XYZ file of C-alpha atoms in Angstrom:
742
model
C 0.001 -0.024 0.092
C 1.454 3.477 -1.070
C 0.121 6.534 0.750
C 0.589 10.200 -0.339
C 3.769 11.668 1.043
C 2.571 14.840 1.782
C -0.967 14.764 2.752
C -3.483 15.090 5.568
C -3.504 11.974 7.480
C -6.946 10.670 6.582
C -6.342 6.853 6.684
C -4.624 4.685 9.226
C -1.332 3.675 7.908
C -1.226 -0.133 8.389
C 2.084 -0.919 6.697
C 4.047 -1.168 9.875
C 6.712 0.351 7.769
C 9.373 0.963 10.549
C 9.031 -2.686 11.684
C 10.110 -3.729 8.060
C 13.251 -1.663 8.012
C 16.621 -3.349 8.867
C 18.904 -1.013 10.617
C 17.457 -1.768 14.182
C 17.824 1.739 15.807
C 14.215 2.673 16.133
C 13.066 2.174 19.761
C 16.538 1.450 21.157
C 17.404 3.452 24.304
C 19.972 5.594 22.538
C 21.829 8.604 24.079
C 20.876 12.248 23.199
C 23.458 13.182 20.438
C 23.526 16.652 22.057
C 23.983 15.285 25.509
C 27.696 15.718 25.699
C 27.302 19.482 24.649
C 24.788 19.960 27.463
C 26.569 18.512 30.313
C 29.954 20.101 29.234
C 28.490 23.473 29.131
C 28.899 23.746 25.363
C 25.399 23.980 24.147
C 24.417 27.745 23.670
C 21.327 28.585 25.484
C 19.180 31.641 24.803
C 21.143 34.096 27.129
C 24.447 32.895 26.308
C 25.031 34.085 22.625
C 27.815 36.532 22.433
C 27.499 39.788 20.557
C 29.648 42.744 20.557
C 27.966 45.839 22.009
C 25.046 43.934 23.400
C 23.109 45.958 25.824
C 21.040 44.593 28.738
C 17.338 45.273 29.450
C 15.566 44.490 32.584
C 11.788 44.478 32.768
C 9.974 46.865 35.304
C 6.667 45.249 36.790
C 3.773 47.131 37.995
C 3.344 47.338 41.902
C -0.443 47.623 41.604
C -3.037 45.283 40.228
C -5.488 46.875 38.177
C -5.709 50.378 36.422
C -3.661 52.598 33.995
C -0.018 54.024 33.920
C -0.386 57.725 33.863
C 3.286 58.662 34.034
C 6.488 56.951 33.897
C 9.192 59.240 35.725
C 12.219 58.294 33.404
C 14.297 61.323 33.761
C 15.999 60.457 37.034
C 16.675 56.820 35.762
C 18.091 58.176 32.383
C 20.639 60.134 34.340
C 21.889 57.015 36.130
C 25.236 55.638 35.013
C 25.305 53.225 31.918
C 21.438 53.569 31.354
C 20.526 53.959 27.688
C 16.641 54.087 27.501
C 13.441 53.726 29.538
C 10.896 52.044 27.140
C 7.090 51.698 27.642
C 6.119 51.231 24.128
C 2.583 50.392 23.193
C 3.637 47.274 21.298
C 5.006 45.679 24.386
C 2.687 42.923 25.564
C 0.930 42.835 29.042
C 0.055 39.136 28.811
C 1.799 35.772 27.654
C 0.712 34.484 24.343
C -1.549 31.336 24.453
C -0.015 28.182 22.678
C -0.620 28.023 18.839
C -2.065 31.449 18.954
C 0.102 32.704 15.957
C -0.962 36.166 16.885
C -0.038 38.961 19.257
C -1.471 38.743 22.798
C -2.917 41.851 24.469
C -0.856 44.845 24.065
C -0.387 48.276 25.505
C 1.456 48.084 28.843
C -0.187 51.446 29.990
C -3.327 49.285 30.962
C -2.449 47.029 33.954
C -4.286 43.879 34.294
C -2.665 42.181 37.218
C -0.059 42.609 39.725
C 3.513 42.595 38.625
C 2.523 42.879 34.961
C 5.516 44.173 32.976
C 5.060 47.902 32.125
C 8.343 48.940 30.804
C 12.128 47.850 30.277
C 15.240 49.678 31.146
C 18.211 49.164 29.119
C 21.718 49.809 30.014
C 25.311 48.931 29.188
C 25.425 46.217 31.936
C 22.873 44.071 33.628
C 23.614 45.579 37.010
C 23.151 49.016 35.671
C 19.830 48.127 33.884
C 18.589 46.182 37.298
C 19.341 49.273 39.403
C 17.387 51.563 36.968
C 14.498 49.229 36.773
C 14.326 49.279 40.638
C 14.590 53.036 40.920
C 11.859 53.736 38.299
C 9.033 55.636 39.715
C 5.488 55.017 38.003
C 2.189 56.844 38.611
C -1.205 54.939 38.296
C -4.764 55.464 38.102
C -6.723 52.734 39.780
C -9.284 50.824 37.740
C -13.008 52.048 38.368
C -14.527 48.568 38.135
C -11.660 46.080 39.250
C -12.138 42.398 38.748
C -11.802 40.348 42.015
C -8.596 38.583 42.919
C -10.366 35.572 44.530
C -12.005 33.100 42.140
C -14.438 32.182 44.950
C -15.639 35.715 45.246
C -19.311 36.350 44.565
C -18.354 39.408 42.330
C -16.407 37.194 40.053
C -18.100 37.139 36.588
C -18.562 33.431 35.589
C -19.038 32.165 31.874
C -18.453 29.190 29.909
C -15.340 28.870 27.592
C -16.154 29.488 23.860
C -14.104 26.336 22.864
C -15.396 24.062 25.485
C -19.068 23.129 25.261
C -20.744 21.003 28.035
C -21.116 17.258 27.302
C -24.556 16.015 28.402
C -26.272 12.608 28.067
C -29.313 11.044 29.840
C -30.255 12.188 33.107
C -27.668 12.291 35.618
C -29.758 13.398 38.660
C -31.762 10.430 38.101
C -28.933 7.967 37.864
C -27.730 9.204 41.089
C -31.146 8.444 42.808
C -31.213 5.038 41.059
C -27.563 4.102 42.042
C -26.713 1.136 44.419
C -23.594 3.254 45.066
C -22.773 6.872 44.593
C -20.444 9.581 45.608
C -20.877 13.275 45.208
C -17.733 14.983 46.362
C -15.836 18.275 45.848
C -12.246 18.507 45.284
C -9.905 21.498 44.689
C -6.501 21.818 43.209
C -4.203 25.037 43.379
C -2.554 26.700 40.623
C 0.756 25.437 39.360
C 3.773 27.161 37.874
C 5.943 25.521 35.032
C 9.064 26.386 36.823
C 11.291 25.458 33.840
C 14.924 25.345 34.704
C 15.995 28.039 32.156
C 14.342 31.371 32.721
C 12.799 33.146 29.631
C 15.320 35.027 27.756
C 15.888 36.643 24.359
C 18.543 38.548 22.493
C 17.339 40.576 19.761
C 19.338 41.928 16.726
C 18.153 43.874 13.737
C 19.791 43.954 10.266
C 18.174 46.605 8.489
C 14.413 45.810 8.762
C 15.046 42.214 9.454
C 14.955 40.882 13.018
C 16.774 38.014 14.556
C 15.804 36.682 18.042
C 17.837 34.172 19.910
C 15.525 32.892 22.586
C 14.026 30.030 24.659
C 10.913 29.160 22.665
C 8.736 25.954 22.263
C 6.911 26.494 18.962
C 8.854 28.543 16.524
C 6.505 28.212 13.417
C 3.895 30.058 15.597
C 6.148 32.186 17.497
C 7.553 34.040 14.452
C 3.971 34.925 13.422
C 3.385 36.272 17.046
C 6.549 38.470 17.162
C 5.963 39.768 13.761
C 2.318 40.587 14.582
C 3.524 42.286 17.815
C 5.943 44.664 15.830
C 3.574 45.016 12.739
C 6.022 43.538 10.321
C 6.072 40.480 7.868
C 6.845 37.197 9.399
C 9.334 36.831 6.589
C 11.506 39.477 8.154
C 11.878 37.491 11.345
C 14.077 34.757 12.129
C 14.082 32.928 15.396
C 16.762 30.526 16.855
C 16.223 28.309 19.731
C 18.702 25.339 19.315
C 18.599 24.415 22.876
C 15.799 25.046 25.369
C 16.167 24.445 29.137
C 12.598 23.233 29.630
C 9.202 24.818 28.891
C 6.222 22.804 30.191
C 3.886 25.178 28.359
C 5.416 28.441 29.652
C 7.342 28.927 26.302
C 4.497 28.001 23.897
C 3.793 31.557 22.926
C 5.929 34.669 22.853
C 6.330 36.284 26.282
C 7.164 39.833 27.487
C 10.991 39.674 27.312
C 10.887 38.795 23.584
C 8.976 41.719 22.555
C 10.685 44.205 24.881
C 14.195 43.208 23.602
C 12.933 43.538 19.897
C 11.621 47.101 20.476
C 14.636 48.148 22.471
C 17.180 46.731 19.936
C 15.256 48.610 17.154
C 15.154 51.692 19.094
C 18.974 51.746 20.179
C 20.427 50.171 16.935
C 22.175 47.576 18.702
C 21.779 44.122 20.219
C 19.752 43.790 23.357
C 19.418 41.025 25.832
C 16.432 40.664 28.162
C 16.426 37.774 30.689
C 13.652 37.511 33.129
C 14.579 36.820 36.739
C 13.207 33.861 38.445
C 10.706 35.797 40.357
C 9.672 37.634 37.186
C 9.030 34.280 35.404
C 6.692 33.196 38.159
C 4.921 36.477 38.421
C 4.362 37.103 34.603
C 4.146 33.844 32.610
C 1.502 31.195 32.276
C 0.120 29.784 35.323
C -1.965 26.583 35.739
C -5.360 27.748 37.057
C -6.637 26.644 40.374
C -9.733 24.315 40.114
C -12.749 23.477 42.016
C -14.214 20.238 40.989
C -17.388 18.500 41.649
C -17.298 14.772 40.760
C -20.624 12.581 40.753
C -20.431 8.882 40.242
C -23.501 6.550 40.077
C -22.865 2.701 39.902
C -25.081 -0.168 39.833
C -24.871 -3.131 42.143
C -22.221 -4.744 40.056
C -20.107 -1.408 40.224
C -20.730 -0.459 36.598
C -21.180 3.273 36.276
C -24.618 4.435 35.044
C -23.668 8.129 35.699
C -20.909 10.310 35.725
C -20.631 13.991 36.500
C -17.464 16.184 36.369
C -17.834 19.918 36.720
C -15.000 22.250 36.894
C -14.511 25.870 37.939
C -11.331 27.523 36.865
C -10.074 31.042 36.349
C -8.401 33.525 33.982
C -8.282 37.033 33.129
C -11.241 38.835 31.501
C -11.283 38.358 27.749
C -9.004 35.444 27.899
C -10.353 32.431 25.581
C -8.308 29.806 27.319
C -10.002 27.761 30.020
C -8.125 24.747 31.762
C -9.902 21.617 29.912
C -10.261 19.843 33.224
C -12.774 17.189 31.872
C -10.886 16.344 28.804
C -9.965 12.605 29.647
C -13.153 12.289 31.659
C -15.121 12.319 28.504
C -13.680 9.169 27.122
C -11.893 7.188 29.794
C -14.918 5.555 31.691
C -18.484 4.654 30.928
C -21.752 5.961 32.421
C -24.339 6.924 29.819
C -25.852 9.554 31.992
C -23.481 12.253 32.376
C -22.632 15.948 32.656
C -19.007 17.369 31.919
C -18.643 20.998 31.998
C -16.005 23.745 32.561
C -16.775 27.225 33.916
C -14.271 30.233 34.194
C -14.289 32.883 36.848
C -12.869 36.282 35.570
C -10.382 37.494 38.130
C -7.065 39.583 38.055
C -4.010 37.276 38.197
C -1.568 36.656 35.537
C -2.547 34.722 32.415
C -3.758 31.125 32.975
C -2.763 28.871 30.232
C -1.043 25.660 29.277
C 1.096 24.084 31.925
C 2.331 20.488 31.410
C -0.696 18.246 30.602
C -3.304 20.892 30.551
C -6.494 19.390 31.711
C -5.509 15.925 32.498
C -2.820 16.898 34.906
C -5.378 18.204 37.496
C -8.564 16.491 36.166
C -7.360 12.979 36.164
C -6.024 13.162 39.854
C -9.385 14.309 41.079
C -11.219 11.772 39.004
C -8.962 8.890 40.022
C -9.343 9.976 43.833
C -13.073 9.958 43.303
C -12.951 6.641 41.715
C -11.163 5.239 44.700
C -13.957 6.470 46.855
C -16.393 4.737 44.880
C -14.430 1.479 44.877
C -14.465 1.579 48.674
C -18.072 2.333 48.935
C -19.016 -0.433 46.469
C -16.550 -2.869 48.141
C -14.621 -3.550 44.904
C -10.927 -3.634 44.377
C -9.989 -0.325 42.692
C -8.241 -1.954 39.785
C -11.351 -4.146 39.039
C -13.613 -1.194 39.184
C -11.667 0.548 36.599
C -11.566 -2.595 34.350
C -15.315 -2.957 34.734
C -16.027 0.585 33.452
C -14.106 0.753 30.224
C -16.709 1.542 27.611
C -16.611 0.071 24.044
C -16.994 3.375 22.408
C -16.732 7.072 23.791
C -19.893 7.653 25.711
C -22.484 10.129 24.156
C -20.406 10.318 20.891
C -19.852 6.693 20.117
C -16.490 7.129 18.567
C -14.082 3.963 18.480
C -10.952 3.938 20.256
C -7.799 3.890 18.031
C -6.115 1.682 20.781
C -6.197 1.478 24.529
C -3.806 -0.458 26.722
C -5.283 0.568 30.036
C -6.141 -2.866 31.113
C -2.684 -4.010 30.237
C -1.040 -1.131 32.237
C -3.361 -1.974 35.218
C -2.489 -5.665 35.131
C 1.291 -5.425 34.415
C 1.771 -2.543 36.625
C -0.116 -4.192 39.418
C 1.985 -7.559 39.103
C 5.276 -5.643 39.137
C 4.379 -3.540 42.016
C 2.917 -6.137 44.159
C -0.728 -4.880 44.416
C -1.926 -8.241 45.888
C -0.208 -7.244 49.078
C -2.315 -4.300 49.666
C -4.738 -4.509 52.338
C -8.171 -3.163 51.514
C -9.009 -1.235 54.687
C -7.135 1.788 55.957
C -4.717 1.701 59.064
C -3.897 -1.768 58.648
C -0.090 -1.582 58.162
C 2.141 0.154 60.742
C 5.930 0.202 60.552
C 7.226 2.066 63.650
C 5.716 5.585 63.666
C 4.495 5.132 60.053
C 1.265 4.107 58.630
C 1.723 2.564 55.242
C -0.539 2.225 52.370
C -0.973 1.551 48.643
C -2.992 3.485 45.948
C -3.634 3.147 42.234
C -4.830 5.520 39.440
C -5.333 5.281 35.711
C -3.386 7.597 33.378
C -4.794 9.098 30.329
C -3.683 11.924 27.930
C -5.280 12.918 24.650
C -3.065 12.364 21.581
C -2.558 15.330 19.225
C -1.052 15.894 15.726
C 0.107 19.229 14.651
C 0.911 20.423 10.848
C 4.663 19.754 10.514
C 7.523 19.741 7.856
C 10.915 18.368 7.902
C 13.652 18.218 5.207
C 15.937 15.279 4.824
C 18.996 15.246 2.790
C 20.852 12.240 1.803
C 24.531 13.448 1.028
C 26.848 12.456 -1.541
C 29.091 11.031 1.305
C 26.403 8.521 2.511
C 25.379 10.614 5.491
C 21.975 12.248 6.237
C 20.932 15.665 7.437
C 17.605 16.294 9.114
C 16.300 19.854 9.346
C 13.274 21.385 10.971
C 12.459 24.298 13.202
C 11.218 21.676 15.735
C 12.582 22.377 19.171
C 14.203 20.156 21.687
C 13.064 21.399 25.252
C 14.799 18.426 26.943
C 12.426 15.966 25.517
C 14.785 14.108 23.084
C 13.897 15.537 19.627
C 17.455 15.388 18.428
C 17.728 11.693 19.180
C 14.454 10.629 18.064
C 14.291 12.374 14.659
C 17.714 11.155 14.097
C 16.714 7.491 14.761
C 13.661 7.833 12.397
C 15.895 8.859 9.620
C 18.547 6.302 10.490
C 15.963 3.592 10.499
C 14.318 4.620 7.194
C 17.697 5.117 5.349
C 19.638 2.323 6.840
C 22.299 4.427 8.516
C 24.159 4.154 11.685
C 23.452 7.073 14.213
C 26.846 8.610 13.658
C 26.058 9.223 9.978
C 22.819 11.252 10.824
C 22.888 14.783 11.667
C 19.964 16.754 13.122
C 19.503 20.420 13.106
C 16.657 22.048 14.864
C 15.429 25.365 16.279
C 15.783 27.666 13.370
C 12.909 29.285 11.431
C 15.021 29.363 8.202
C 14.286 25.531 8.302
C 11.028 23.859 7.544
C 8.257 24.559 10.199
C 7.868 21.662 12.563
C 5.237 21.011 14.951
C 7.168 22.448 17.968
C 7.442 21.106 21.513
C 4.073 20.978 23.400
C 0.938 18.877 24.027
C 3.091 15.742 23.609
C 2.867 16.276 19.788
C 6.405 16.884 18.774
C 7.861 13.388 18.102
C 4.771 12.050 16.375
C 4.147 15.220 14.253
C 7.766 16.227 13.126
C 8.669 12.566 13.328
C 6.075 11.660 10.751
C 7.269 14.398 8.531
C 10.792 13.169 8.778
C 9.422 9.583 7.905
C 7.648 10.731 4.786
C 10.730 12.648 3.694
C 12.764 9.577 3.941
C 10.034 7.695 1.929
C 10.401 10.064 -0.900
C 14.289 9.492 -0.773
C 13.791 5.649 -0.605
C 11.652 5.867 -3.758
C 14.482 7.646 -5.656
C 17.104 4.986 -4.417
C 14.710 2.211 -5.248
C 14.470 3.633 -8.922
C 18.122 3.772 -9.247
C 18.254 0.055 -7.976
C 15.587 -0.910 -10.406
C 13.057 -2.208 -7.898
C 9.994 -1.073 -5.941
C 10.357 0.844 -2.605
C 8.983 -2.144 -0.746
C 11.609 -4.454 -2.140
C 14.462 -2.086 -1.149
C 16.636 -3.183 1.795
C 19.106 -0.505 3.397
C 21.441 -1.582 6.326
C 24.598 0.182 7.346
C 24.824 2.453 4.372
C 24.298 -0.460 1.865
C 21.324 -0.756 -0.407
C 20.444 -4.172 -1.693
C 17.939 -5.921 -3.792
C 18.344 -9.532 -5.014
C 21.979 -9.936 -5.959
C 22.503 -6.166 -6.228
C 24.381 -4.340 -3.506
C 25.503 -0.661 -3.686
C 26.674 1.784 -1.069
C 24.470 4.657 -0.641
C 27.273 7.037 -2.004
C 26.983 5.228 -5.426
C 23.275 5.697 -5.693
C 23.175 9.220 -4.624
C 25.835 10.109 -7.287
C 27.293 13.602 -7.475
C 24.167 15.518 -6.054
C 22.504 15.344 -2.817
C 18.872 13.999 -2.624
C 16.961 16.381 -0.681
C 13.212 15.843 0.146
C 10.647 17.738 2.336
C 8.117 15.551 4.160
C 4.963 17.080 5.639
C 1.910 15.790 7.766
C -1.356 17.291 8.833
C -4.137 15.842 11.018
C -6.895 14.492 8.969
C -9.834 12.357 9.352
C -8.098 9.697 11.661
C -8.496 12.432 14.323
C -12.053 12.682 14.027
C -12.951 8.991 13.131
C -11.095 7.623 16.412
C -10.702 8.584 19.944
C -7.094 8.866 20.521
C -5.168 8.890 23.723
C -2.253 7.521 25.615
C -2.919 5.389 28.599
C -1.162 3.919 31.728
C -1.510 3.212 35.462
C 0.179 4.545 38.459
C 0.782 2.594 41.702
C 2.095 4.383 44.795
C 3.079 3.145 48.256
C 3.400 5.866 51.053
C 4.133 6.287 54.505
C 2.184 8.790 56.781
C 3.866 9.675 60.009
C 1.447 8.756 62.850
C 2.411 11.747 64.957
C 3.197 14.604 62.441
C 1.116 13.789 59.395
C 4.305 13.884 57.223
C 3.733 11.996 54.071
C 6.762 10.238 52.254
C 6.273 8.548 48.992
C 8.367 5.115 49.414
C 8.009 3.969 45.751
C 6.059 4.233 42.718
C 5.351 2.294 39.532
C 4.050 3.597 36.345
C 2.889 1.336 33.352
C 2.236 3.146 30.128
C 1.108 2.419 26.425
C 1.461 5.130 23.945
C 1.950 3.234 20.675
C 5.421 2.507 19.272
C 8.307 3.533 21.561
C 10.815 5.508 19.443
C 13.537 5.771 22.106
C 13.122 3.883 25.200
C 15.587 5.913 27.290
C 13.892 9.325 26.384
C 10.425 8.005 26.742
C 11.235 6.590 30.156
C 12.646 9.874 31.082
C 9.482 11.507 30.031
C 7.535 9.214 32.352
C 9.902 9.732 35.151
C 9.599 13.383 34.981
C 5.844 13.267 34.766
C 5.778 10.938 37.954
C 8.011 13.436 39.810
C 5.763 16.189 38.993
C 2.769 13.982 40.217
C 4.511 13.908 43.572
C 4.708 17.706 43.559
C 1.062 17.940 42.711
C 0.179 15.552 45.455
C 2.149 16.900 48.364
C 4.014 20.273 47.739
C 3.226 22.513 44.825
C 0.962 25.318 44.915
C 0.732 28.996 43.871
C -0.350 31.173 46.744
C -1.996 34.654 46.057
C -2.510 37.441 48.507
C -6.282 38.186 48.035
C -5.880 41.741 48.928
C -4.340 42.715 45.800
C -3.569 39.504 43.915
C 0.162 39.374 44.092
C 1.932 36.127 44.129
C 3.441 35.329 47.431
C 5.704 32.459 46.539
C 7.379 33.550 43.564
C 10.765 31.624 43.580
C 12.009 28.136 43.929
C 12.568 28.752 47.644
C 9.011 29.050 48.274
C 7.229 27.244 45.534
C 8.047 23.712 46.428
C 8.975 21.426 43.590
C 10.036 17.918 44.564
C 13.763 17.447 45.312
C 15.846 14.318 45.480
C 14.769 13.616 49.030
C 11.154 13.787 48.093
C 11.519 11.259 45.167
C 12.002 7.638 45.888
C 12.852 4.638 43.483
C 10.507 5.058 40.440
C 9.833 2.046 38.238
C 8.543 2.643 34.660
C 6.915 -0.062 32.325
C 6.856 0.783 28.707
C 4.005 -1.208 26.999
C 4.719 -1.672 23.172
C 1.697 -1.328 20.851
C 1.021 0.018 17.339
C -1.540 2.616 16.825
C -1.976 3.126 13.099
C -4.635 5.761 13.445
C -2.281 7.975 15.507
C 0.395 8.535 13.084
C 2.371 6.986 10.293
C 5.004 6.092 12.917
C 2.081 4.269 14.820
C 3.368 6.333 17.916
C 1.460 8.485 20.149
C 2.467 11.234 22.501
C 4.329 10.471 25.826
C 5.672 13.698 26.983
C 2.862 14.442 29.472
C 1.321 11.110 30.246
C 3.468 10.600 33.356
C 1.758 13.169 35.254
C -1.845 12.455 34.391
C -3.349 10.852 37.445
C -0.078 10.364 39.462
C -1.233 12.586 42.255
C -4.423 10.613 42.534
C -2.490 7.490 43.246
C -0.612 9.157 46.082
C -3.762 10.619 47.591
C -5.375 7.054 47.501
C -2.353 5.759 49.159
C -2.524 8.166 51.901
C -6.126 7.341 52.566
C -5.238 3.526 52.508
C -2.422 4.179 54.986
C -4.067 6.310 57.609
C -7.574 6.643 56.663
C -7.731 10.351 55.949
C -9.306 11.396 52.869
C -7.968 14.787 51.730
C -9.868 16.402 48.915
C -7.690 19.631 48.724
C -4.424 19.316 47.043
C -1.524 19.344 47.925
C -1.854 17.079 50.735
C 0.251 19.143 53.360
C 0.565 18.209 56.952
C -2.087 20.670 58.128
C -4.667 18.923 56.235
C -3.846 15.413 57.481
C -2.762 15.965 61.060
C -6.110 16.925 62.632
C -7.835 13.721 61.268
C -5.101 11.034 61.955
C -6.113 8.051 64.359
C -4.788 7.920 67.798
C -1.104 7.195 67.311
C -0.804 5.192 70.411
C -3.838 2.788 69.545
C -2.082 0.973 66.914
């Protein structure tokens, strides 16, 4: 079967093409080719590019929450040593750009939407001079006449439904709750989260005439180039972005942020390169936050424990006029049955920094709550939590009737349970005590939607028998360099040292970018299609069909013919651009990656301290493209799950909306002492509807439900059911059983 090499993905590719190749590099746990550069400090990150005469800019943040800037007292600052400019240009942005926007966010920094919004940039010869100028700048404000509240629970907060998320309704949920043999109706809440990427947001801007080059830390260059161009009212063709190495993003760098636009405006005004690097505190205060949530979950089951009703209603927040709403119920729609259902999201309009995508938007907080609620139902029905989940997997998506492309949830639950030792779990709480520690186990399902984004990549088979892969696809620590090289190596029969991958430059074909777990399957599929086009030319030179062509270790063979690739290429490189776009397969099938988490915790009988003792995660996400990078993604997600369960929360002062814990000293991400031995089980499968690679996204799966497993383990250990994340000592201690009674 021959498919179009550059077309929408309308029909599942059942060829198992990568399985027919002979090089044997796909799926292997290969090292990252750029790894030595990173660990040796040789990889150049955004703020590290060297340019003669580069000035330094520091953002100035508003010290009030809502209103207008009436005057910027720049005179005194301009007189300070080294200060070159104080800029408060109307083209500067006051909000972060939502992912895949492709256009400017709200501009005009004279309007203040939230506390600590950037309102100006001070530029000087040195960073210290710019910092001192920014701290010294005096600004006058006029308070807003009709301010939005700072508390999403305020009765004054305007509530609306997001335009891109309509409620899902089926049957009569209220009647199902009345008819149920077992039911629960519970409220949970989760706090806001920060991406807290290791590398702060940074940009160096340089103009060459009317052409702009930005060296920055961005996730989705094909969209970012349009966003910066729109901000500056110039053509995207006059903008070049370079981001070959990005020190993490987790959604915070999906869209252009304040420092990039400020650097570009300052560089144009001064006629010299300008670097703007956000401080850690500024990153926390100004870029995307994950919204806090209030979630009501209703589950109705019959006497056999099968769901007849499911309700999941979420209340989130964002700034007025922001379209984005945390898609809390995204996985709830398809993971479990229950013909009577109501799923909906409502948004409270408040004054805080922009809410947007943070790793696994929707499922990260929605799954942890749903899975905690499922544990409550399992206890009420007297059914093992794994068995309850297995009984409630529908044949098709409820209400819609869409078939699943593939679903390895049962396998993940069963294989994870076997490896973890689930049979040793005691069903009732407070049954295991080791010295001063109550010990318990918990389980949760994992699910994350699979997404494809339009992508292109160029592959060149060179006259020396090596291959070059090029795309503006980014690598934010996820392994793009390794995976794209492996796909090309497998398809062209080349060892990895003969494949070079160049990424992160908008002069190259536009890739999908990094976000939503779609980078590898989207840009990887484009690489695969480019390689198919090259194989067609090689097969023609060999006098055979592409399906009959074998290539291994740089030698092409068919029958008794054997030729080194250099001979077939001849005197001119063979270059092909492959492309992919989501098509009918994304409407015809419900696509998601699945998994299961198992956690064992200890809860201190006297203090309520929770320690995760061990965790297992089993995950099915189609073909494994690189076992090492995939495992790394799952491990990172599980660590984030520990943070979501026990430590991470954004804390706002409700008097003026300012963020209280705006650095890593006070926003508590898990550290080495918090993270025990983690086991990751990768379940191989082939999902032809998901991509030509037969792979699905894995980058975010490891967080989706992990905190629920930990919360369930805490209850199993000590009998305290906490419905407010994170599970800190103050929420557990008052409800612990008598420590001397055990």
